mmCIF file with all atom_site columns, C-alpha atoms in Angstrom:
data_model
loop_
_atom_site.group_PDB
_atom_site.id
_atom_site.type_symbol
_atom_site.label_atom_id
_atom_site.label_alt_id
_atom_site.label_comp_id
_atom_site.label_asym_id
_atom_site.label_entity_id
_atom_site.label_seq_id
_atom_site.pdbx_PDB_ins_code
_atom_site.Cartn_x
_atom_site.Cartn_y
_atom_site.Cartn_z
_atom_site.occupancy
_atom_site.B_iso_or_equiv
_atom_site.pdbx_formal_charge
_atom_site.auth_seq_id
_atom_site.auth_comp_id
_atom_site.auth_asym_id
_atom_site.auth_atom_id
_atom_site.pdbx_PDB_model_num
ATOM 1   C CA . UNK A 1 1   ? 45.778 -2.927  36.044  1.00 42.00 ? 1   UNK A CA 1
ATOM 2   C CA . UNK A 1 2   ? 44.857 -0.522  33.200  1.00 44.00 ? 2   UNK A CA 1
ATOM 3   C CA . UNK A 1 3   ? 42.179 1.684   35.232  1.00 48.00 ? 3   UNK A CA 1
ATOM 4   C CA . UNK A 1 4   ? 42.640 5.096   32.972  1.00 54.00 ? 4   UNK A CA 1
ATOM 5   C CA . UNK A 1 5   ? 42.353 6.419   29.592  1.00 71.00 ? 5   UNK A CA 1
ATOM 6   C CA . UNK A 1 6   ? 44.497 7.827   27.402  1.00 85.00 ? 6   UNK A CA 1
ATOM 7   C CA . UNK A 1 7   ? 42.872 10.901  24.774  1.00 89.00 ? 7   UNK A CA 1
ATOM 8   C CA . UNK A 1 8   ? 43.726 11.199  21.481  1.00 92.00 ? 8   UNK A CA 1
ATOM 9   C CA . UNK A 1 9   ? 42.572 13.820  18.683  1.00 92.00 ? 9   UNK A CA 1
ATOM 10  C CA . UNK A 1 10  ? 42.008 12.336  15.202  1.00 93.00 ? 10  UNK A CA 1
ATOM 11  C CA . UNK A 1 11  ? 40.356 14.320  12.008  1.00 90.00 ? 11  UNK A CA 1
ATOM 12  C CA . UNK A 1 12  ? 38.172 12.743  9.499   1.00 86.00 ? 12  UNK A CA 1
ATOM 13  C CA . UNK A 1 13  ? 38.862 11.948  6.130   1.00 82.00 ? 13  UNK A CA 1
ATOM 14  C CA . UNK A 1 14  ? 37.361 10.559  2.974   1.00 76.00 ? 14  UNK A CA 1
ATOM 15  C CA . UNK A 1 15  ? 37.556 6.719   2.985   1.00 69.00 ? 15  UNK A CA 1
ATOM 16  C CA . UNK A 1 16  ? 41.105 6.164   1.352   1.00 57.00 ? 16  UNK A CA 1
ATOM 17  C CA . UNK A 1 17  ? 42.664 5.001   -1.580  1.00 61.00 ? 17  UNK A CA 1
ATOM 18  C CA . UNK A 1 18  ? 45.883 3.709   -1.683  1.00 61.00 ? 18  UNK A CA 1
ATOM 19  C CA . UNK A 1 19  ? 47.219 6.985   -3.124  1.00 62.00 ? 19  UNK A CA 1
ATOM 20  C CA . UNK A 1 20  ? 45.768 8.865   -0.435  1.00 63.00 ? 20  UNK A CA 1
ATOM 21  C CA . UNK A 1 21  ? 46.883 6.869   2.631   1.00 63.00 ? 21  UNK A CA 1
ATOM 22  C CA . UNK A 1 22  ? 50.377 7.263   1.091   1.00 65.00 ? 22  UNK A CA 1
ATOM 23  C CA . UNK A 1 23  ? 49.600 10.942  0.873   1.00 66.00 ? 23  UNK A CA 1
ATOM 24  C CA . UNK A 1 24  ? 48.598 11.173  4.448   1.00 67.00 ? 24  UNK A CA 1
ATOM 25  C CA . UNK A 1 25  ? 51.500 9.487   5.747   1.00 69.00 ? 25  UNK A CA 1
ATOM 26  C CA . UNK A 1 26  ? 54.258 11.245  3.684   1.00 70.00 ? 26  UNK A CA 1
ATOM 27  C CA . UNK A 1 27  ? 52.689 14.208  5.483   1.00 76.00 ? 27  UNK A CA 1
ATOM 28  C CA . UNK A 1 28  ? 53.296 12.463  9.190   1.00 81.00 ? 28  UNK A CA 1
ATOM 29  C CA . UNK A 1 29  ? 49.396 10.920  9.786   1.00 89.00 ? 29  UNK A CA 1
ATOM 30  C CA . UNK A 1 30  ? 48.887 7.431   10.160  1.00 92.00 ? 30  UNK A CA 1
ATOM 31  C CA . UNK A 1 31  ? 45.538 6.565   8.574   1.00 91.00 ? 31  UNK A CA 1
ATOM 32  C CA . UNK A 1 32  ? 43.209 4.366   9.904   1.00 92.00 ? 32  UNK A CA 1
ATOM 33  C CA . UNK A 1 33  ? 38.824 3.598   10.815  1.00 94.00 ? 33  UNK A CA 1
ATOM 34  C CA . UNK A 1 34  ? 36.903 3.371   13.625  1.00 95.00 ? 34  UNK A CA 1
ATOM 35  C CA . UNK A 1 35  ? 34.321 0.844   13.420  1.00 94.00 ? 35  UNK A CA 1
ATOM 36  C CA . UNK A 1 36  ? 31.735 -0.791  15.899  1.00 92.00 ? 36  UNK A CA 1
ATOM 37  C CA . UNK A 1 37  ? 29.090 -0.293  18.026  1.00 87.00 ? 37  UNK A CA 1
ATOM 38  C CA . UNK A 1 38  ? 25.717 1.344   16.547  1.00 85.00 ? 38  UNK A CA 1
ATOM 39  C CA . UNK A 1 39  ? 27.641 3.925   14.329  1.00 88.00 ? 39  UNK A CA 1
ATOM 40  C CA . UNK A 1 40  ? 28.529 3.765   11.277  1.00 92.00 ? 40  UNK A CA 1
ATOM 41  C CA . UNK A 1 41  ? 32.497 3.341   10.032  1.00 92.00 ? 41  UNK A CA 1
ATOM 42  C CA . UNK A 1 42  ? 34.492 6.358   10.321  1.00 92.00 ? 42  UNK A CA 1
ATOM 43  C CA . UNK A 1 43  ? 37.914 6.838   8.350   1.00 90.00 ? 43  UNK A CA 1
ATOM 44  C CA . UNK A 1 44  ? 40.367 8.945   10.009  1.00 91.00 ? 44  UNK A CA 1
ATOM 45  C CA . UNK A 1 45  ? 43.801 10.366  10.211  1.00 91.00 ? 45  UNK A CA 1
ATOM 46  C CA . UNK A 1 46  ? 45.964 10.861  13.129  1.00 93.00 ? 46  UNK A CA 1
ATOM 47  C CA . UNK A 1 47  ? 49.052 12.394  13.806  1.00 92.00 ? 47  UNK A CA 1
ATOM 48  C CA . UNK A 1 48  ? 52.258 9.358   13.807  1.00 91.00 ? 48  UNK A CA 1
ATOM 49  C CA . UNK A 1 49  ? 53.871 11.110  17.242  1.00 90.00 ? 49  UNK A CA 1
ATOM 50  C CA . UNK A 1 50  ? 50.382 12.051  19.096  1.00 92.00 ? 50  UNK A CA 1
ATOM 51  C CA . UNK A 1 51  ? 49.708 7.927   18.088  1.00 92.00 ? 51  UNK A CA 1
ATOM 52  C CA . UNK A 1 52  ? 52.897 6.651   19.222  1.00 89.00 ? 52  UNK A CA 1
ATOM 53  C CA . UNK A 1 53  ? 52.603 8.866   22.595  1.00 88.00 ? 53  UNK A CA 1
ATOM 54  C CA . UNK A 1 54  ? 49.187 8.069   23.178  1.00 90.00 ? 54  UNK A CA 1
ATOM 55  C CA . UNK A 1 55  ? 49.525 3.720   23.048  1.00 86.00 ? 55  UNK A CA 1
ATOM 56  C CA . UNK A 1 56  ? 52.895 4.168   25.178  1.00 82.00 ? 56  UNK A CA 1
ATOM 57  C CA . UNK A 1 57  ? 50.481 5.555   27.568  1.00 75.00 ? 57  UNK A CA 1
ATOM 58  C CA . UNK A 1 58  ? 49.120 3.349   29.810  1.00 67.00 ? 58  UNK A CA 1
ATOM 59  C CA . UNK A 1 59  ? 45.088 1.982   29.901  1.00 71.00 ? 59  UNK A CA 1
ATOM 60  C CA . UNK A 1 60  ? 43.789 0.108   27.031  1.00 81.00 ? 60  UNK A CA 1
ATOM 61  C CA . UNK A 1 61  ? 41.092 2.139   26.550  1.00 91.00 ? 61  UNK A CA 1
ATOM 62  C CA . UNK A 1 62  ? 41.540 5.558   24.574  1.00 93.00 ? 62  UNK A CA 1
ATOM 63  C CA . UNK A 1 63  ? 39.335 8.564   23.988  1.00 93.00 ? 63  UNK A CA 1
ATOM 64  C CA . UNK A 1 64  ? 39.039 9.580   20.860  1.00 94.00 ? 64  UNK A CA 1
ATOM 65  C CA . UNK A 1 65  ? 37.648 12.883  19.746  1.00 94.00 ? 65  UNK A CA 1
ATOM 66  C CA . UNK A 1 66  ? 37.086 13.257  15.933  1.00 94.00 ? 66  UNK A CA 1
ATOM 67  C CA . UNK A 1 67  ? 37.513 16.506  14.319  1.00 93.00 ? 67  UNK A CA 1
ATOM 68  C CA . UNK A 1 68  ? 37.295 18.232  18.214  1.00 91.00 ? 68  UNK A CA 1
ATOM 69  C CA . UNK A 1 69  ? 33.471 16.884  18.751  1.00 91.00 ? 69  UNK A CA 1
ATOM 70  C CA . UNK A 1 70  ? 32.526 14.896  21.659  1.00 91.00 ? 70  UNK A CA 1
ATOM 71  C CA . UNK A 1 71  ? 35.422 11.889  22.067  1.00 92.00 ? 71  UNK A CA 1
ATOM 72  C CA . UNK A 1 72  ? 34.290 8.288   22.449  1.00 94.00 ? 72  UNK A CA 1
ATOM 73  C CA . UNK A 1 73  ? 36.143 4.996   24.403  1.00 94.00 ? 73  UNK A CA 1
ATOM 74  C CA . UNK A 1 74  ? 37.645 2.657   21.415  1.00 94.00 ? 74  UNK A CA 1
ATOM 75  C CA . UNK A 1 75  ? 40.673 0.223   22.182  1.00 92.00 ? 75  UNK A CA 1
ATOM 76  C CA . UNK A 1 76  ? 43.125 -0.424  19.258  1.00 90.00 ? 76  UNK A CA 1
ATOM 77  C CA . UNK A 1 77  ? 42.115 -3.729  17.347  1.00 89.00 ? 77  UNK A CA 1
ATOM 78  C CA . UNK A 1 78  ? 44.898 -3.918  15.060  1.00 90.00 ? 78  UNK A CA 1
ATOM 79  C CA . UNK A 1 79  ? 48.029 -1.568  13.956  1.00 90.00 ? 79  UNK A CA 1
ATOM 80  C CA . UNK A 1 80  ? 49.651 -2.697  10.784  1.00 91.00 ? 80  UNK A CA 1
ATOM 81  C CA . UNK A 1 81  ? 53.316 -2.036  10.690  1.00 90.00 ? 81  UNK A CA 1
ATOM 82  C CA . UNK A 1 82  ? 56.302 -1.624  7.734   1.00 86.00 ? 82  UNK A CA 1
ATOM 83  C CA . UNK A 1 83  ? 57.597 -4.997  7.511   1.00 90.00 ? 83  UNK A CA 1
ATOM 84  C CA . UNK A 1 84  ? 61.131 -3.325  7.252   1.00 88.00 ? 84  UNK A CA 1
ATOM 85  C CA . UNK A 1 85  ? 61.032 -0.168  9.136   1.00 85.00 ? 85  UNK A CA 1
ATOM 86  C CA . UNK A 1 86  ? 58.319 -1.290  12.028  1.00 85.00 ? 86  UNK A CA 1
ATOM 87  C CA . UNK A 1 87  ? 56.637 2.172   12.321  1.00 87.00 ? 87  UNK A CA 1
ATOM 88  C CA . UNK A 1 88  ? 52.535 1.806   12.218  1.00 90.00 ? 88  UNK A CA 1
ATOM 89  C CA . UNK A 1 89  ? 51.246 2.539   8.865   1.00 90.00 ? 89  UNK A CA 1
ATOM 90  C CA . UNK A 1 90  ? 47.458 1.773   9.542   1.00 92.00 ? 90  UNK A CA 1
ATOM 91  C CA . UNK A 1 91  ? 45.354 1.366   12.512  1.00 94.00 ? 91  UNK A CA 1
ATOM 92  C CA . UNK A 1 92  ? 42.018 -0.066  13.459  1.00 94.00 ? 92  UNK A CA 1
ATOM 93  C CA . UNK A 1 93  ? 40.004 1.290   16.020  1.00 95.00 ? 93  UNK A CA 1
ATOM 94  C CA . UNK A 1 94  ? 36.876 -0.592  18.006  1.00 94.00 ? 94  UNK A CA 1
ATOM 95  C CA . UNK A 1 95  ? 33.791 1.334   19.677  1.00 95.00 ? 95  UNK A CA 1
ATOM 96  C CA . UNK A 1 96  ? 33.546 -0.110  23.135  1.00 94.00 ? 96  UNK A CA 1
ATOM 97  C CA . UNK A 1 97  ? 30.683 -0.299  25.767  1.00 94.00 ? 97  UNK A CA 1
ATOM 98  C CA . UNK A 1 98  ? 32.580 0.383   29.176  1.00 93.00 ? 98  UNK A CA 1
ATOM 99  C CA . UNK A 1 99  ? 30.005 -1.534  30.961  1.00 94.00 ? 99  UNK A CA 1
ATOM 100 C CA . UNK A 1 100 ? 30.276 -4.820  28.507  1.00 94.00 ? 100 UNK A CA 1
ATOM 101 C CA . UNK A 1 101 ? 33.429 -7.009  28.436  1.00 94.00 ? 101 UNK A CA 1
ATOM 102 C CA . UNK A 1 102 ? 35.832 -7.595  25.445  1.00 93.00 ? 102 UNK A CA 1
ATOM 103 C CA . UNK A 1 103 ? 38.442 -9.683  24.668  1.00 92.00 ? 103 UNK A CA 1
ATOM 104 C CA . UNK A 1 104 ? 41.935 -8.525  24.539  1.00 91.00 ? 104 UNK A CA 1
ATOM 105 C CA . UNK A 1 105 ? 45.275 -10.306 23.654  1.00 91.00 ? 105 UNK A CA 1
ATOM 106 C CA . UNK A 1 106 ? 48.074 -9.272  26.340  1.00 93.00 ? 106 UNK A CA 1
ATOM 107 C CA . UNK A 1 107 ? 51.569 -9.949  26.231  1.00 94.00 ? 107 UNK A CA 1
ATOM 108 C CA . UNK A 1 108 ? 52.733 -12.564 28.666  1.00 97.00 ? 108 UNK A CA 1
ATOM 109 C CA . UNK A 1 109 ? 55.721 -11.780 31.011  1.00 97.00 ? 109 UNK A CA 1
ATOM 110 C CA . UNK A 1 110 ? 58.373 -14.307 32.768  1.00 97.00 ? 110 UNK A CA 1
ATOM 111 C CA . UNK A 1 111 ? 59.234 -13.561 36.287  1.00 97.00 ? 111 UNK A CA 1
ATOM 112 C CA . UNK A 1 112 ? 61.312 -14.948 39.165  1.00 96.00 ? 112 UNK A CA 1
ATOM 113 C CA . UNK A 1 113 ? 64.266 -15.522 36.885  1.00 93.00 ? 113 UNK A CA 1
ATOM 114 C CA . UNK A 1 114 ? 66.625 -13.806 39.221  1.00 93.00 ? 114 UNK A CA 1
ATOM 115 C CA . UNK A 1 115 ? 65.392 -16.052 42.376  1.00 93.00 ? 115 UNK A CA 1
ATOM 116 C CA . UNK A 1 116 ? 64.997 -19.104 40.159  1.00 94.00 ? 116 UNK A CA 1
ATOM 117 C CA . UNK A 1 117 ? 67.354 -21.951 41.948  1.00 94.00 ? 117 UNK A CA 1
ATOM 118 C CA . UNK A 1 118 ? 66.790 -24.062 38.447  1.00 93.00 ? 118 UNK A CA 1
ATOM 119 C CA . UNK A 1 119 ? 68.462 -21.056 36.788  1.00 92.00 ? 119 UNK A CA 1
ATOM 120 C CA . UNK A 1 120 ? 70.882 -20.660 39.165  1.00 92.00 ? 120 UNK A CA 1
ATOM 121 C CA . UNK A 1 121 ? 72.414 -24.026 38.524  1.00 91.00 ? 121 UNK A CA 1
ATOM 122 C CA . UNK A 1 122 ? 72.269 -23.644 34.964  1.00 90.00 ? 122 UNK A CA 1
ATOM 123 C CA . UNK A 1 123 ? 69.047 -23.854 33.933  1.00 91.00 ? 123 UNK A CA 1
ATOM 124 C CA . UNK A 1 124 ? 67.273 -22.129 30.670  1.00 90.00 ? 124 UNK A CA 1
ATOM 125 C CA . UNK A 1 125 ? 63.706 -21.042 30.883  1.00 92.00 ? 125 UNK A CA 1
ATOM 126 C CA . UNK A 1 126 ? 62.570 -21.405 27.405  1.00 93.00 ? 126 UNK A CA 1
ATOM 127 C CA . UNK A 1 127 ? 58.934 -19.345 26.490  1.00 95.00 ? 127 UNK A CA 1
ATOM 128 C CA . UNK A 1 128 ? 56.605 -20.465 24.397  1.00 95.00 ? 128 UNK A CA 1
ATOM 129 C CA . UNK A 1 129 ? 53.688 -18.687 24.755  1.00 97.00 ? 129 UNK A CA 1
ATOM 130 C CA . UNK A 1 130 ? 53.912 -15.031 24.925  1.00 96.00 ? 130 UNK A CA 1
ATOM 131 C CA . UNK A 1 131 ? 51.058 -13.445 24.454  1.00 96.00 ? 131 UNK A CA 1
ATOM 132 C CA . UNK A 1 132 ? 47.400 -14.689 25.837  1.00 97.00 ? 132 UNK A CA 1
ATOM 133 C CA . UNK A 1 133 ? 43.347 -13.761 24.965  1.00 97.00 ? 133 UNK A CA 1
ATOM 134 C CA . UNK A 1 134 ? 41.836 -12.816 28.347  1.00 97.00 ? 134 UNK A CA 1
ATOM 135 C CA . UNK A 1 135 ? 37.783 -11.190 28.920  1.00 96.00 ? 135 UNK A CA 1
ATOM 136 C CA . UNK A 1 136 ? 37.368 -8.353  30.592  1.00 95.00 ? 136 UNK A CA 1
ATOM 137 C CA . UNK A 1 137 ? 35.878 -5.135  30.846  1.00 94.00 ? 137 UNK A CA 1
ATOM 138 C CA . UNK A 1 138 ? 37.610 -2.683  28.504  1.00 92.00 ? 138 UNK A CA 1
ATOM 139 C CA . UNK A 1 139 ? 39.321 -0.342  31.317  1.00 90.00 ? 139 UNK A CA 1
ATOM 140 C CA . UNK A 1 140 ? 40.095 -3.598  33.457  1.00 92.00 ? 140 UNK A CA 1
ATOM 141 C CA . UNK A 1 141 ? 42.364 -4.804  30.829  1.00 92.00 ? 141 UNK A CA 1
ATOM 142 C CA . UNK A 1 142 ? 46.107 -5.478  32.151  1.00 90.00 ? 142 UNK A CA 1
ATOM 143 C CA . UNK A 1 143 ? 48.931 -4.378  30.149  1.00 88.00 ? 143 UNK A CA 1
ATOM 144 C CA . UNK A 1 144 ? 50.486 -7.636  30.502  1.00 92.00 ? 144 UNK A CA 1
ATOM 145 C CA . UNK A 1 145 ? 50.093 -10.739 32.718  1.00 96.00 ? 145 UNK A CA 1
ATOM 146 C CA . UNK A 1 146 ? 52.672 -12.493 34.279  1.00 98.00 ? 146 UNK A CA 1
ATOM 147 C CA . UNK A 1 147 ? 54.048 -16.417 34.460  1.00 98.00 ? 147 UNK A CA 1
ATOM 148 C CA . UNK A 1 148 ? 56.423 -17.037 37.780  1.00 98.00 ? 148 UNK A CA 1
ATOM 149 C CA . UNK A 1 149 ? 59.271 -19.327 37.348  1.00 97.00 ? 149 UNK A CA 1
ATOM 150 C CA . UNK A 1 150 ? 60.797 -18.900 40.759  1.00 97.00 ? 150 UNK A CA 1
ATOM 151 C CA . UNK A 1 151 ? 59.818 -22.319 41.809  1.00 96.00 ? 151 UNK A CA 1
ATOM 152 C CA . UNK A 1 152 ? 60.156 -24.178 38.652  1.00 96.00 ? 152 UNK A CA 1
ATOM 153 C CA . UNK A 1 153 ? 62.467 -27.112 38.478  1.00 95.00 ? 153 UNK A CA 1
ATOM 154 C CA . UNK A 1 154 ? 64.505 -28.089 35.929  1.00 93.00 ? 154 UNK A CA 1
ATOM 155 C CA . UNK A 1 155 ? 63.109 -30.449 33.126  1.00 92.00 ? 155 UNK A CA 1
ATOM 156 C CA . UNK A 1 156 ? 59.528 -29.271 34.118  1.00 95.00 ? 156 UNK A CA 1
ATOM 157 C CA . UNK A 1 157 ? 57.071 -26.638 32.673  1.00 96.00 ? 157 UNK A CA 1
ATOM 158 C CA . UNK A 1 158 ? 54.268 -23.964 33.536  1.00 97.00 ? 158 UNK A CA 1
ATOM 159 C CA . UNK A 1 159 ? 51.057 -24.535 31.317  1.00 98.00 ? 159 UNK A CA 1
ATOM 160 C CA . UNK A 1 160 ? 49.092 -21.347 30.045  1.00 98.00 ? 160 UNK A CA 1
ATOM 161 C CA . UNK A 1 161 ? 46.708 -22.386 32.921  1.00 98.00 ? 161 UNK A CA 1
ATOM 162 C CA . UNK A 1 162 ? 49.365 -20.999 35.412  1.00 98.00 ? 162 UNK A CA 1
ATOM 163 C CA . UNK A 1 163 ? 49.708 -17.634 33.938  1.00 98.00 ? 163 UNK A CA 1
ATOM 164 C CA . UNK A 1 164 ? 48.488 -15.311 36.349  1.00 98.00 ? 164 UNK A CA 1
ATOM 165 C CA . UNK A 1 165 ? 45.318 -12.895 35.400  1.00 97.00 ? 165 UNK A CA 1
ATOM 166 C CA . UNK A 1 166 ? 43.494 -10.221 37.116  1.00 95.00 ? 166 UNK A CA 1
ATOM 167 C CA . UNK A 1 167 ? 40.557 -11.365 39.400  1.00 95.00 ? 167 UNK A CA 1
ATOM 168 C CA . UNK A 1 168 ? 38.238 -9.272  37.101  1.00 94.00 ? 168 UNK A CA 1
ATOM 169 C CA . UNK A 1 169 ? 39.599 -11.447 33.748  1.00 96.00 ? 169 UNK A CA 1
ATOM 170 C CA . UNK A 1 170 ? 38.319 -14.767 32.369  1.00 97.00 ? 170 UNK A CA 1
ATOM 171 C CA . UNK A 1 171 ? 41.144 -16.881 30.182  1.00 98.00 ? 171 UNK A CA 1
ATOM 172 C CA . UNK A 1 172 ? 39.736 -17.287 26.795  1.00 98.00 ? 172 UNK A CA 1
ATOM 173 C CA . UNK A 1 173 ? 42.674 -19.598 25.666  1.00 97.00 ? 173 UNK A CA 1
ATOM 174 C CA . UNK A 1 174 ? 42.951 -23.545 25.830  1.00 97.00 ? 174 UNK A CA 1
ATOM 175 C CA . UNK A 1 175 ? 44.556 -23.555 29.815  1.00 97.00 ? 175 UNK A CA 1
ATOM 176 C CA . UNK A 1 176 ? 46.667 -27.057 28.817  1.00 98.00 ? 176 UNK A CA 1
ATOM 177 C CA . UNK A 1 177 ? 49.348 -25.927 26.416  1.00 97.00 ? 177 UNK A CA 1
ATOM 178 C CA . UNK A 1 178 ? 52.919 -26.125 27.706  1.00 97.00 ? 178 UNK A CA 1
ATOM 179 C CA . UNK A 1 179 ? 53.413 -21.914 28.286  1.00 97.00 ? 179 UNK A CA 1
ATOM 180 C CA . UNK A 1 180 ? 57.423 -22.099 29.575  1.00 96.00 ? 180 UNK A CA 1
ATOM 181 C CA . UNK A 1 181 ? 59.920 -24.623 29.997  1.00 94.00 ? 181 UNK A CA 1
ATOM 182 C CA . UNK A 1 182 ? 63.090 -24.881 32.341  1.00 93.00 ? 182 UNK A CA 1
ATOM 183 C CA . UNK A 1 183 ? 65.148 -26.669 30.270  1.00 90.00 ? 183 UNK A CA 1
ATOM 184 C CA . UNK A 1 184 ? 68.492 -28.563 31.551  1.00 87.00 ? 184 UNK A CA 1
ATOM 185 C CA . UNK A 1 185 ? 71.851 -27.403 31.561  1.00 82.00 ? 185 UNK A CA 1
ATOM 186 C CA . UNK A 1 186 ? 73.863 -27.446 27.632  1.00 68.00 ? 186 UNK A CA 1
ATOM 187 C CA . UNK A 1 187 ? 76.715 -29.430 27.896  1.00 53.00 ? 187 UNK A CA 1
ATOM 188 C CA . UNK A 1 188 ? 79.935 -27.487 26.606  1.00 50.00 ? 188 UNK A CA 1
ATOM 189 C CA . UNK A 1 189 ? 80.499 -30.289 24.139  1.00 58.00 ? 189 UNK A CA 1
ATOM 190 C CA . UNK A 1 190 ? 77.392 -29.726 22.912  1.00 64.00 ? 190 UNK A CA 1
ATOM 191 C CA . UNK A 1 191 ? 78.136 -25.724 22.405  1.00 52.00 ? 191 UNK A CA 1
ATOM 192 C CA . UNK A 1 192 ? 81.672 -26.865 20.762  1.00 63.00 ? 192 UNK A CA 1
ATOM 193 C CA . UNK A 1 193 ? 80.192 -29.004 18.413  1.00 68.00 ? 193 UNK A CA 1
ATOM 194 C CA . UNK A 1 194 ? 77.844 -25.922 17.604  1.00 65.00 ? 194 UNK A CA 1
ATOM 195 C CA . UNK A 1 195 ? 80.491 -23.620 16.825  1.00 67.00 ? 195 UNK A CA 1
ATOM 196 C CA . UNK A 1 196 ? 83.029 -26.111 14.662  1.00 76.00 ? 196 UNK A CA 1
ATOM 197 C CA . UNK A 1 197 ? 79.618 -26.626 12.685  1.00 76.00 ? 197 UNK A CA 1
ATOM 198 C CA . UNK A 1 198 ? 79.471 -22.763 11.959  1.00 72.00 ? 198 UNK A CA 1
ATOM 199 C CA . UNK A 1 199 ? 82.732 -22.032 11.966  1.00 73.00 ? 199 UNK A CA 1
ATOM 200 C CA . UNK A 1 200 ? 83.037 -25.056 9.091   1.00 76.00 ? 200 UNK A CA 1
ATOM 201 C CA . UNK A 1 201 ? 79.927 -23.847 7.475   1.00 70.00 ? 201 UNK A CA 1
ATOM 202 C CA . UNK A 1 202 ? 81.534 -20.152 7.250   1.00 62.00 ? 202 UNK A CA 1
ATOM 203 C CA . UNK A 1 203 ? 84.689 -21.642 5.465   1.00 58.00 ? 203 UNK A CA 1
ATOM 204 C CA . UNK A 1 204 ? 83.208 -24.008 3.063   1.00 59.00 ? 204 UNK A CA 1
ATOM 205 C CA . UNK A 1 205 ? 81.072 -20.670 2.197   1.00 53.00 ? 205 UNK A CA 1
ATOM 206 C CA . UNK A 1 206 ? 84.178 -18.631 1.774   1.00 50.00 ? 206 UNK A CA 1
ATOM 207 C CA . UNK A 1 207 ? 86.215 -21.281 -0.434  1.00 53.00 ? 207 UNK A CA 1
ATOM 208 C CA . UNK A 1 208 ? 83.222 -21.402 -2.541  1.00 55.00 ? 208 UNK A CA 1
ATOM 209 C CA . UNK A 1 209 ? 83.204 -17.378 -2.783  1.00 51.00 ? 209 UNK A CA 1
ATOM 210 C CA . UNK A 1 210 ? 86.710 -17.750 -3.837  1.00 51.00 ? 210 UNK A CA 1
ATOM 211 C CA . UNK A 1 211 ? 86.071 -20.096 -6.300  1.00 53.00 ? 211 UNK A CA 1
ATOM 212 C CA . UNK A 1 212 ? 83.791 -18.664 -8.124  1.00 50.00 ? 212 UNK A CA 1
ATOM 213 C CA . UNK A 1 213 ? 85.629 -15.204 -8.333  1.00 50.00 ? 213 UNK A CA 1
ATOM 214 C CA . UNK A 1 214 ? 88.447 -17.330 -9.913  1.00 52.00 ? 214 UNK A CA 1
ATOM 215 C CA . UNK A 1 215 ? 86.262 -19.150 -12.627 1.00 50.00 ? 215 UNK A CA 1
ATOM 216 C CA . UNK A 1 216 ? 84.924 -15.602 -13.436 1.00 50.00 ? 216 UNK A CA 1
ATOM 217 C CA . UNK A 1 217 ? 88.484 -13.754 -14.138 1.00 45.00 ? 217 UNK A CA 1
#
């Protein structure tokens, strides 16, 4: 569980237009905004490398210091990423009161696969739910939650309500949807049929390309 916060120094900036945001990114900074609480929103820029290291550290809460001033606790509300390169291009940080619970989305990890008898028999784990929303104090938000498939039998499933969350947290999502399935082993004939279909599709595509090249000569 995340009981510690990490620190991050940021610089204030004028509310950004797209040209200013691009200029910040070219200099190795990520534009963003801090909002929430009783204070006004503040546009910021943060060193991209420092941001990566901070987000990789343990703890949901980040102590942010603007222009070297006093720090204030925030949580990452949203990180927009480049659709191709994947790096963060903008962040939204939300001010929080460490004594008041907030809602947060956390990833779900499947555990127990190595010891599951069903998997040893050929069963296949199909994870349907990959993240859930919980409510907890900012410093008690876990980095992830888990769902244990050790005793899950082939053809059976676990629901969102079976996901293990800290006792200090509350599940916000509906507990009824299926989170994990233990699918039956795939028949060799099914695999062969899929491979043959893929091979035929590739052959047809190659023949179509050859015909197109020939017609263009």
